[in-house]
mmCIF file of C-alpha atoms (C1' of nucleotides) in Angstrom:
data_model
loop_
_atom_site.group_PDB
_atom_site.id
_atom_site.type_symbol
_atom_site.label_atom_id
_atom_site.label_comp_id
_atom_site.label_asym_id
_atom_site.label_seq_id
_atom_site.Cartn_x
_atom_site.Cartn_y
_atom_site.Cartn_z
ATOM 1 C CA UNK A 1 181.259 -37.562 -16.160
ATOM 2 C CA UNK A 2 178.471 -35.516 -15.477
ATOM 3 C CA UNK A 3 180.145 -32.505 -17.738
ATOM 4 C CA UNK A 4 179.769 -36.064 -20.267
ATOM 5 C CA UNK A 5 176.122 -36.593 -19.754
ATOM 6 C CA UNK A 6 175.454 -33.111 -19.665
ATOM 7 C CA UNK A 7 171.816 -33.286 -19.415
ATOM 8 C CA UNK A 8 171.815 -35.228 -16.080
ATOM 9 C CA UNK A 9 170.439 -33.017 -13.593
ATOM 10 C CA UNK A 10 169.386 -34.213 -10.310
ATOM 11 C CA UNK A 11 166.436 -33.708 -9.302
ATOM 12 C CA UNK A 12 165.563 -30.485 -6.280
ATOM 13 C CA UNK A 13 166.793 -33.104 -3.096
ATOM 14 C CA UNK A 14 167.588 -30.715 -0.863
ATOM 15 C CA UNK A 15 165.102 -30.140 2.284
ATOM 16 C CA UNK A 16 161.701 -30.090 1.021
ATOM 17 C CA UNK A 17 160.804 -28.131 3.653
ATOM 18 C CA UNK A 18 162.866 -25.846 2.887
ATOM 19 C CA UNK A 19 160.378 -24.659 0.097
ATOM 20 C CA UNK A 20 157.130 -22.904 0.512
ATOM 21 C CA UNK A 21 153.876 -25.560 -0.468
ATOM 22 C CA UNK A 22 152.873 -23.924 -3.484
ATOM 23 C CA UNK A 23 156.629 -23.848 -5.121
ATOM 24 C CA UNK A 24 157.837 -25.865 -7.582
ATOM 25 C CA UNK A 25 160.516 -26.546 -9.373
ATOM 26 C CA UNK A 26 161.163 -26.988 -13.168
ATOM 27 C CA UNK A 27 163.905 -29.911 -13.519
ATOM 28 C CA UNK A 28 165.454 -32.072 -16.224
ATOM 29 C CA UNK A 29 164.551 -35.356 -16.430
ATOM 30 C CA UNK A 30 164.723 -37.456 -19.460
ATOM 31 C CA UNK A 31 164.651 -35.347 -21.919
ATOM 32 C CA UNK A 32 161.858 -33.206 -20.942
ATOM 33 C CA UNK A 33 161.185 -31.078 -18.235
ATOM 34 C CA UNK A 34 159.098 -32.134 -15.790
ATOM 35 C CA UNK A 35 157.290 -29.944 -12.734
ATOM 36 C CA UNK A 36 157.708 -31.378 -9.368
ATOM 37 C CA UNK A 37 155.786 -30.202 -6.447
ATOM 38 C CA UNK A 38 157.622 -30.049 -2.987
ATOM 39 C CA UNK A 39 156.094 -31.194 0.269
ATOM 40 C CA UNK A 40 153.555 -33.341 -1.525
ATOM 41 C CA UNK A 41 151.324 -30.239 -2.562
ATOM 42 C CA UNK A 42 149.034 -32.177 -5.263
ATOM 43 C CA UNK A 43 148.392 -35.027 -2.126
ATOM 44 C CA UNK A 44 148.098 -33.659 0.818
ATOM 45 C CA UNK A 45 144.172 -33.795 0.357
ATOM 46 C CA UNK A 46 145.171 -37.814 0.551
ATOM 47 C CA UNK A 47 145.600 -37.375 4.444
ATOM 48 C CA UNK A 48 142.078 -37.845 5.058
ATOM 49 C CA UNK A 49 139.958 -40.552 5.984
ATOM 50 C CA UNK A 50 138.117 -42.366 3.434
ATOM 51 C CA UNK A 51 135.221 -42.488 5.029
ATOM 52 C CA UNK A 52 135.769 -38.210 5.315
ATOM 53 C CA UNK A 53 135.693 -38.842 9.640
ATOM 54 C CA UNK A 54 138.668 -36.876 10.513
ATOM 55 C CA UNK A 55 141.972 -38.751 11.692
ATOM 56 C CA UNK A 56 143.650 -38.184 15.262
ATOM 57 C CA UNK A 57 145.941 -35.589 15.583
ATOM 58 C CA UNK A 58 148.719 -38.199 16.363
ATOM 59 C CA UNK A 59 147.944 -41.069 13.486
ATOM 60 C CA UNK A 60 148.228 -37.519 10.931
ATOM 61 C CA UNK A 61 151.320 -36.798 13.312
ATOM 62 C CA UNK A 62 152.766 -39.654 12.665
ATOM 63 C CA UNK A 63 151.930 -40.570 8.990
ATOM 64 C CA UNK A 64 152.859 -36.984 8.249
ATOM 65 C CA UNK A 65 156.257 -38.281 9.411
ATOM 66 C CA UNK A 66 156.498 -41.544 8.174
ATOM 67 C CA UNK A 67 155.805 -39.748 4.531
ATOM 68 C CA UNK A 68 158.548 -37.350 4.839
ATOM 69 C CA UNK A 69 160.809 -40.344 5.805
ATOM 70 C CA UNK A 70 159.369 -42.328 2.788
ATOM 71 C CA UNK A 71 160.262 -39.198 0.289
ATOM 72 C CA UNK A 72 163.913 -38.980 1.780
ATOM 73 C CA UNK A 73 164.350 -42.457 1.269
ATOM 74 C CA UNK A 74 163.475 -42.265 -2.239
ATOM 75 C CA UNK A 75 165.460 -39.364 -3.330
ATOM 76 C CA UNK A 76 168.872 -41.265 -1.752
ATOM 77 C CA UNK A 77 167.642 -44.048 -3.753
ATOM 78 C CA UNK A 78 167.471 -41.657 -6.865
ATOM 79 C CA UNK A 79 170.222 -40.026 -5.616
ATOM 80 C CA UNK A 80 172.489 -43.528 -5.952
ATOM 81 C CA UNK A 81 170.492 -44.533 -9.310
ATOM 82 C CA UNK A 82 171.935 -40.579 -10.828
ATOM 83 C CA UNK A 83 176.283 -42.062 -9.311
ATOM 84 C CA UNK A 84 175.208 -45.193 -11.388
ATOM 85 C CA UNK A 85 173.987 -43.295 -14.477
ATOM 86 C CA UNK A 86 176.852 -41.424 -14.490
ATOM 87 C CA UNK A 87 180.045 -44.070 -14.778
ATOM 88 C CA UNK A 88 177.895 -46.083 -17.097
ATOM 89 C CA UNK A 89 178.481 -45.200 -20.901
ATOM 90 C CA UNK A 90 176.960 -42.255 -22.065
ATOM 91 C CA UNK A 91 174.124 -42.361 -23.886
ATOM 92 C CA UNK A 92 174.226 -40.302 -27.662
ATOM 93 C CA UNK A 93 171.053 -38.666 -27.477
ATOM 94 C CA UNK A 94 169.807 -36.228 -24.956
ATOM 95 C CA UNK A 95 167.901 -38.882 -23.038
ATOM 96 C CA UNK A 96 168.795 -39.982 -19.503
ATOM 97 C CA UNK A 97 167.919 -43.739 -18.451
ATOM 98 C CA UNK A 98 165.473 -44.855 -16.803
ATOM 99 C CA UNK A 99 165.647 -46.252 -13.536
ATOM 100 C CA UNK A 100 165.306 -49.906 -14.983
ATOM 101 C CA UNK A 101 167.112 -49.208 -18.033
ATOM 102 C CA UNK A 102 170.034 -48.007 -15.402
ATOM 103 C CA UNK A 103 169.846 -51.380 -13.768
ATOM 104 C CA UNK A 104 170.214 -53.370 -16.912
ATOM 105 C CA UNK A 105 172.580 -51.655 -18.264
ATOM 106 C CA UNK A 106 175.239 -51.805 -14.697
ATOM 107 C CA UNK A 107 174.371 -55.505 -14.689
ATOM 108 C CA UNK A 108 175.166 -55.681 -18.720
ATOM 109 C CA UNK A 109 178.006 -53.280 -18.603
ATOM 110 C CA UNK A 110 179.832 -55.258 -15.189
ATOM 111 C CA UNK A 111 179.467 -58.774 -17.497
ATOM 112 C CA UNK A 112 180.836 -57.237 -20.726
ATOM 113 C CA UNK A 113 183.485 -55.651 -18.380
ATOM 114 C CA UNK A 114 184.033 -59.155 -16.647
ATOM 115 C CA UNK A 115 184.396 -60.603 -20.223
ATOM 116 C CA UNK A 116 186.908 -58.298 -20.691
ATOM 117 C CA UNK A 117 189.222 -59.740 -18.269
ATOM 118 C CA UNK A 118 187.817 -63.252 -18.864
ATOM 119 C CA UNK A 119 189.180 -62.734 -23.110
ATOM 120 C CA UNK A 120 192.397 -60.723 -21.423
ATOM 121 C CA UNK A 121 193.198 -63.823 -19.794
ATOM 122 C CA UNK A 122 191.873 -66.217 -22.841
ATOM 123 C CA UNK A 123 194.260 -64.356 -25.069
ATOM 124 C CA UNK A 124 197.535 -63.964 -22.573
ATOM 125 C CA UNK A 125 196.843 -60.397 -23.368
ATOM 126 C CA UNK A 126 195.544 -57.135 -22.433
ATOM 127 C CA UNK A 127 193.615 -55.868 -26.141
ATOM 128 C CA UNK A 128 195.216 -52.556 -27.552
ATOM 129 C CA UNK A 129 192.289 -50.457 -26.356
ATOM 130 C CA UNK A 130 193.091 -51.495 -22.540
ATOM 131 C CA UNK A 131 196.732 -50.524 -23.133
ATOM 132 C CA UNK A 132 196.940 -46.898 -21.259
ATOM 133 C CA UNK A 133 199.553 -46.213 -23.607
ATOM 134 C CA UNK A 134 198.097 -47.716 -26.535
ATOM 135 C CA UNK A 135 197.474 -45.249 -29.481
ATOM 136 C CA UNK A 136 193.539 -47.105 -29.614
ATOM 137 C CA UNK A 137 193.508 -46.806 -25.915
ATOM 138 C CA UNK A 138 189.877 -45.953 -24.998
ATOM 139 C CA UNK A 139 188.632 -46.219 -21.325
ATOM 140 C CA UNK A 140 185.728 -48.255 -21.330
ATOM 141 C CA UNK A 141 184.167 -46.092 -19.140
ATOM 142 C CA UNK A 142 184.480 -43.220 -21.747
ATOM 143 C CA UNK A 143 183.124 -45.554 -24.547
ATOM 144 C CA UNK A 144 179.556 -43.897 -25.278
ATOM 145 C CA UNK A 145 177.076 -45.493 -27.558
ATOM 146 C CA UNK A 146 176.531 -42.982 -30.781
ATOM 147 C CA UNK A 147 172.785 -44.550 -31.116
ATOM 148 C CA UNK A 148 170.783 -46.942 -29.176
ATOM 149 C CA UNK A 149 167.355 -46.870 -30.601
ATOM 150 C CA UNK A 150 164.544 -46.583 -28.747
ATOM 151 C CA UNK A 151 166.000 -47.763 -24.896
ATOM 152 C CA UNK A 152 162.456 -49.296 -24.399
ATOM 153 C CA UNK A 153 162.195 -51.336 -27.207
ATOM 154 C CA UNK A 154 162.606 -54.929 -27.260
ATOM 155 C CA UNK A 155 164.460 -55.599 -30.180
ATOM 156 C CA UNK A 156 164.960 -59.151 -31.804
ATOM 157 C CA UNK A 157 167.001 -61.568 -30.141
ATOM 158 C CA UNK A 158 167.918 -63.932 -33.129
ATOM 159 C CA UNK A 159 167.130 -61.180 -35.629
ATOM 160 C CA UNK A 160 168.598 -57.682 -36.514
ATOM 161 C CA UNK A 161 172.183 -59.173 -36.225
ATOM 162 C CA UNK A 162 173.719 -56.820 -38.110
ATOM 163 C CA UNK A 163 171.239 -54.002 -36.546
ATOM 164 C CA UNK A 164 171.369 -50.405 -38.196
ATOM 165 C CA UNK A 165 171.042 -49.102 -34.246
ATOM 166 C CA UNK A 166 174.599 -51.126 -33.890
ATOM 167 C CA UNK A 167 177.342 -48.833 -32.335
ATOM 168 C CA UNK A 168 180.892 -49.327 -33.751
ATOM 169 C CA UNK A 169 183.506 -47.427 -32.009
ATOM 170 C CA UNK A 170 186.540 -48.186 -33.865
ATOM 171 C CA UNK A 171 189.625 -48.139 -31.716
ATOM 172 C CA UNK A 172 192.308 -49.623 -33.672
ATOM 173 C CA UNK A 173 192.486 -51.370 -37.331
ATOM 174 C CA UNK A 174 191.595 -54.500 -36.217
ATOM 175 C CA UNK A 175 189.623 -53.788 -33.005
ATOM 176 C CA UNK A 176 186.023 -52.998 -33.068
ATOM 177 C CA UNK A 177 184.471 -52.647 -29.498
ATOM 178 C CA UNK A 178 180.421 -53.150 -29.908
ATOM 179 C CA UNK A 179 178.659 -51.264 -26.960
ATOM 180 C CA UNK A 180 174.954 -52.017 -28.863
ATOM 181 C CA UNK A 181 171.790 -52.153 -28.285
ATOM 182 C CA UNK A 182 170.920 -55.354 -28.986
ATOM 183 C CA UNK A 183 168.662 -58.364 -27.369
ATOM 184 C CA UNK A 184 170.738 -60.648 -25.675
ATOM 185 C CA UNK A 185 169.444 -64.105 -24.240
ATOM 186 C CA UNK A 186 171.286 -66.707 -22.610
ATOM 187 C CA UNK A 187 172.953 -66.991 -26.284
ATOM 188 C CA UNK A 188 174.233 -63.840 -26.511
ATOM 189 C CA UNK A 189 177.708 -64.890 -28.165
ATOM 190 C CA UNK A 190 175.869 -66.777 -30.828
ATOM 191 C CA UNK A 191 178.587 -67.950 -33.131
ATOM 192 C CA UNK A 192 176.418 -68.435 -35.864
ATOM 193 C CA UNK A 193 175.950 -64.783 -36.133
ATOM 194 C CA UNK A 194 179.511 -64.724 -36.065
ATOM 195 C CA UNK A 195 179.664 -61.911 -33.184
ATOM 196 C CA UNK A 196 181.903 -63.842 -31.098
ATOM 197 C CA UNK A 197 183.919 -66.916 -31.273
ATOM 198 C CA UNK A 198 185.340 -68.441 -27.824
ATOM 199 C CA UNK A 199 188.402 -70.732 -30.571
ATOM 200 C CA UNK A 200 189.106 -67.535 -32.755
ATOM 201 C CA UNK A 201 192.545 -66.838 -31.329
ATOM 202 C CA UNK A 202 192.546 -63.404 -33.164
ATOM 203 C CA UNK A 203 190.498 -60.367 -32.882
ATOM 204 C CA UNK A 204 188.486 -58.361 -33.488
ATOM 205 C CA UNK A 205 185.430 -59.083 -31.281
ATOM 206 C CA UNK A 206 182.570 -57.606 -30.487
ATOM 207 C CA UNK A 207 180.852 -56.779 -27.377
ATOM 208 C CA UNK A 208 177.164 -56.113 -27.477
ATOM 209 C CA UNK A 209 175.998 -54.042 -24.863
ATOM 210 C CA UNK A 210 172.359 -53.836 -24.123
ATOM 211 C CA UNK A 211 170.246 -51.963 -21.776
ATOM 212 C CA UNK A 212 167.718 -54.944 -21.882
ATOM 213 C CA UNK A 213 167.266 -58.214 -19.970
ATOM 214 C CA UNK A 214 169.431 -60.871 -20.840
ATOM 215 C "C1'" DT B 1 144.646 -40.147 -26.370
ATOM 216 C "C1'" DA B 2 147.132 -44.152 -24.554
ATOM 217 C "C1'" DG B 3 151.003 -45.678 -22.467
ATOM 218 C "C1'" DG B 4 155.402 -44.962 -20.029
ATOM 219 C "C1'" DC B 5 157.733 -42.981 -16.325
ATOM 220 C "C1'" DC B 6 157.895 -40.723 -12.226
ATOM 221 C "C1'" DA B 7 157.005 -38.735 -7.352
ATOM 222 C "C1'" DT B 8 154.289 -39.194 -3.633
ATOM 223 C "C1'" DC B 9 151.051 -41.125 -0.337
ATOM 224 C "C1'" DT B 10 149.627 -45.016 2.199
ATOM 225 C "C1'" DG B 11 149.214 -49.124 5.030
ATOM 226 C "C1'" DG B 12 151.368 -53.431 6.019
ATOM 227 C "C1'" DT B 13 155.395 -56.030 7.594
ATOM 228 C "C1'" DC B 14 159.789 -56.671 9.582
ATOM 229 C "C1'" DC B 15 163.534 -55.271 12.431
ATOM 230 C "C1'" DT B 16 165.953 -52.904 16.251
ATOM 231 C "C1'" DA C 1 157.411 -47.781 19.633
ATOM 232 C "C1'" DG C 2 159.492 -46.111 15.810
ATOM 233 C "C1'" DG C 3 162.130 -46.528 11.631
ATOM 234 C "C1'" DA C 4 163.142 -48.969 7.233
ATOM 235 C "C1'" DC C 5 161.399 -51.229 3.542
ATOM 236 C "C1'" DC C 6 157.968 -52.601 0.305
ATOM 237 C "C1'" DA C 7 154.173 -52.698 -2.956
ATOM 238 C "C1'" DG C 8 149.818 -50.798 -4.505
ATOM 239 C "C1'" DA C 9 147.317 -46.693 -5.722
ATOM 240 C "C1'" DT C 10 147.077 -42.185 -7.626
ATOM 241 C "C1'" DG C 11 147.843 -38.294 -10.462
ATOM 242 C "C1'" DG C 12 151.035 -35.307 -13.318
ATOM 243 C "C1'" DC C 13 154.017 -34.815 -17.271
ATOM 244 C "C1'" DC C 14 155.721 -36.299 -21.581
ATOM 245 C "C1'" DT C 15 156.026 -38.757 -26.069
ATOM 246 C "C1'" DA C 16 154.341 -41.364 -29.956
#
DNA sequence: TAGGCCATCTGGTCCT
DNA sequence: AGGACCAGATGGCCTA
């Protein structure tokens, strides 16, 4: 899945101390690279006083420590946010989520996954594309979105229903999967946009998938 | 240049 | 007491 994303590179977690104060290190992130200092370089003039009286040796001690505690922290958190990024669908153009956009998206991407199972279960049957054996089988893991617009825009929730950003992935005659952009609210299958309706006993149906609050 | 995103520092609070 | 967690502040990098 990485291989997928391609562009995901973790950022330099490995012992900061490792690296000499004046190093840094060029990384990927987002789609531009990005300079990160190790050891706090551009703050350590931070550790003083404001007043400018000099701090005891232990309260620097100890900050000191608690910093380096605080930074480790932090990259684990990054470091779980980067295993989320990468089993969510791939994103189409060389940008990687943000860290909110990541969160938005899991919680999106677990409801349209629950709905999933929720329709399975509406229709007595597993649709073609969950069929391993299926000819439109398509992992919904493996699904990636071909455009998403701008993933901080707040697009329309009751218009740009038929949205040029939308993201078809066809995956059998009948069977469109919808992994899109899109505002959702609490009236996200809005049947009078015709996206999704709970009595239609036939597909297709669409699944909007959106990387902002719903 | 403004705004978004990020890493880091920092001090406070809570928990063990 | 010390560590984990949190939120605010700060400054760097990038894009529109």
């Amino acid at each position: 899945l990485l291989f997928c994303f391609g562009r995901v590179l973790t950022p330099d977690v490995s012992s900061p101390e490792d690296k000499p104060e004046d190093e840094f290190t060029v990384v990927n992130i987002s789609n531009y690279r990005k300079k990160v200092t190790h050891h706090g370089e551009k703050y350590k003039n931070r550790m003083k006083s404001k007043t400018g009286i000099k701090l005891p040796r232990q309260r620097v001690n100890r900050r000191t420590k608690a910093n380096d505690r605080e930074r480790h922290r932090m990259h684990r958190l990054n470091s779980a946010l980067d295993v989320l990024r990468s089993i969510l669908p791939a994103l189409p153009d060389d940008a990687q989520l943000t860290k909110i956009e990541t969160l938005r998206l899991a919680h999106n991407y677990i409801w349209a996954l629950t709905e999933t199972l929720r329709m399975a279960d509406h229709f007595g049957e597993i649709p073609d594309y969950l069929h391993p054996h299926h000819e439109a089988y398509l992992p919904v893991s493996q699904v990636c979105m071909e455009h998403m617009g701008s993933p901080t825009s707040m697009s329309s929730p009751e218009g740009d229903s038929t949205s040029t950003s939308s993201t078809w992935h066809r995956n059998s005659a009948d069977t469109w999967v919808d992994f899109n952009h899109r505002e959702h609210n609490k009236q996200y299958w809005d049947e009078s946009n015709g996206f999704y309706k709970e009595e239609s006993s036939a597909l297709p149906f669409s699944f909007y998938l959106t990387i902002n609050d719903r």
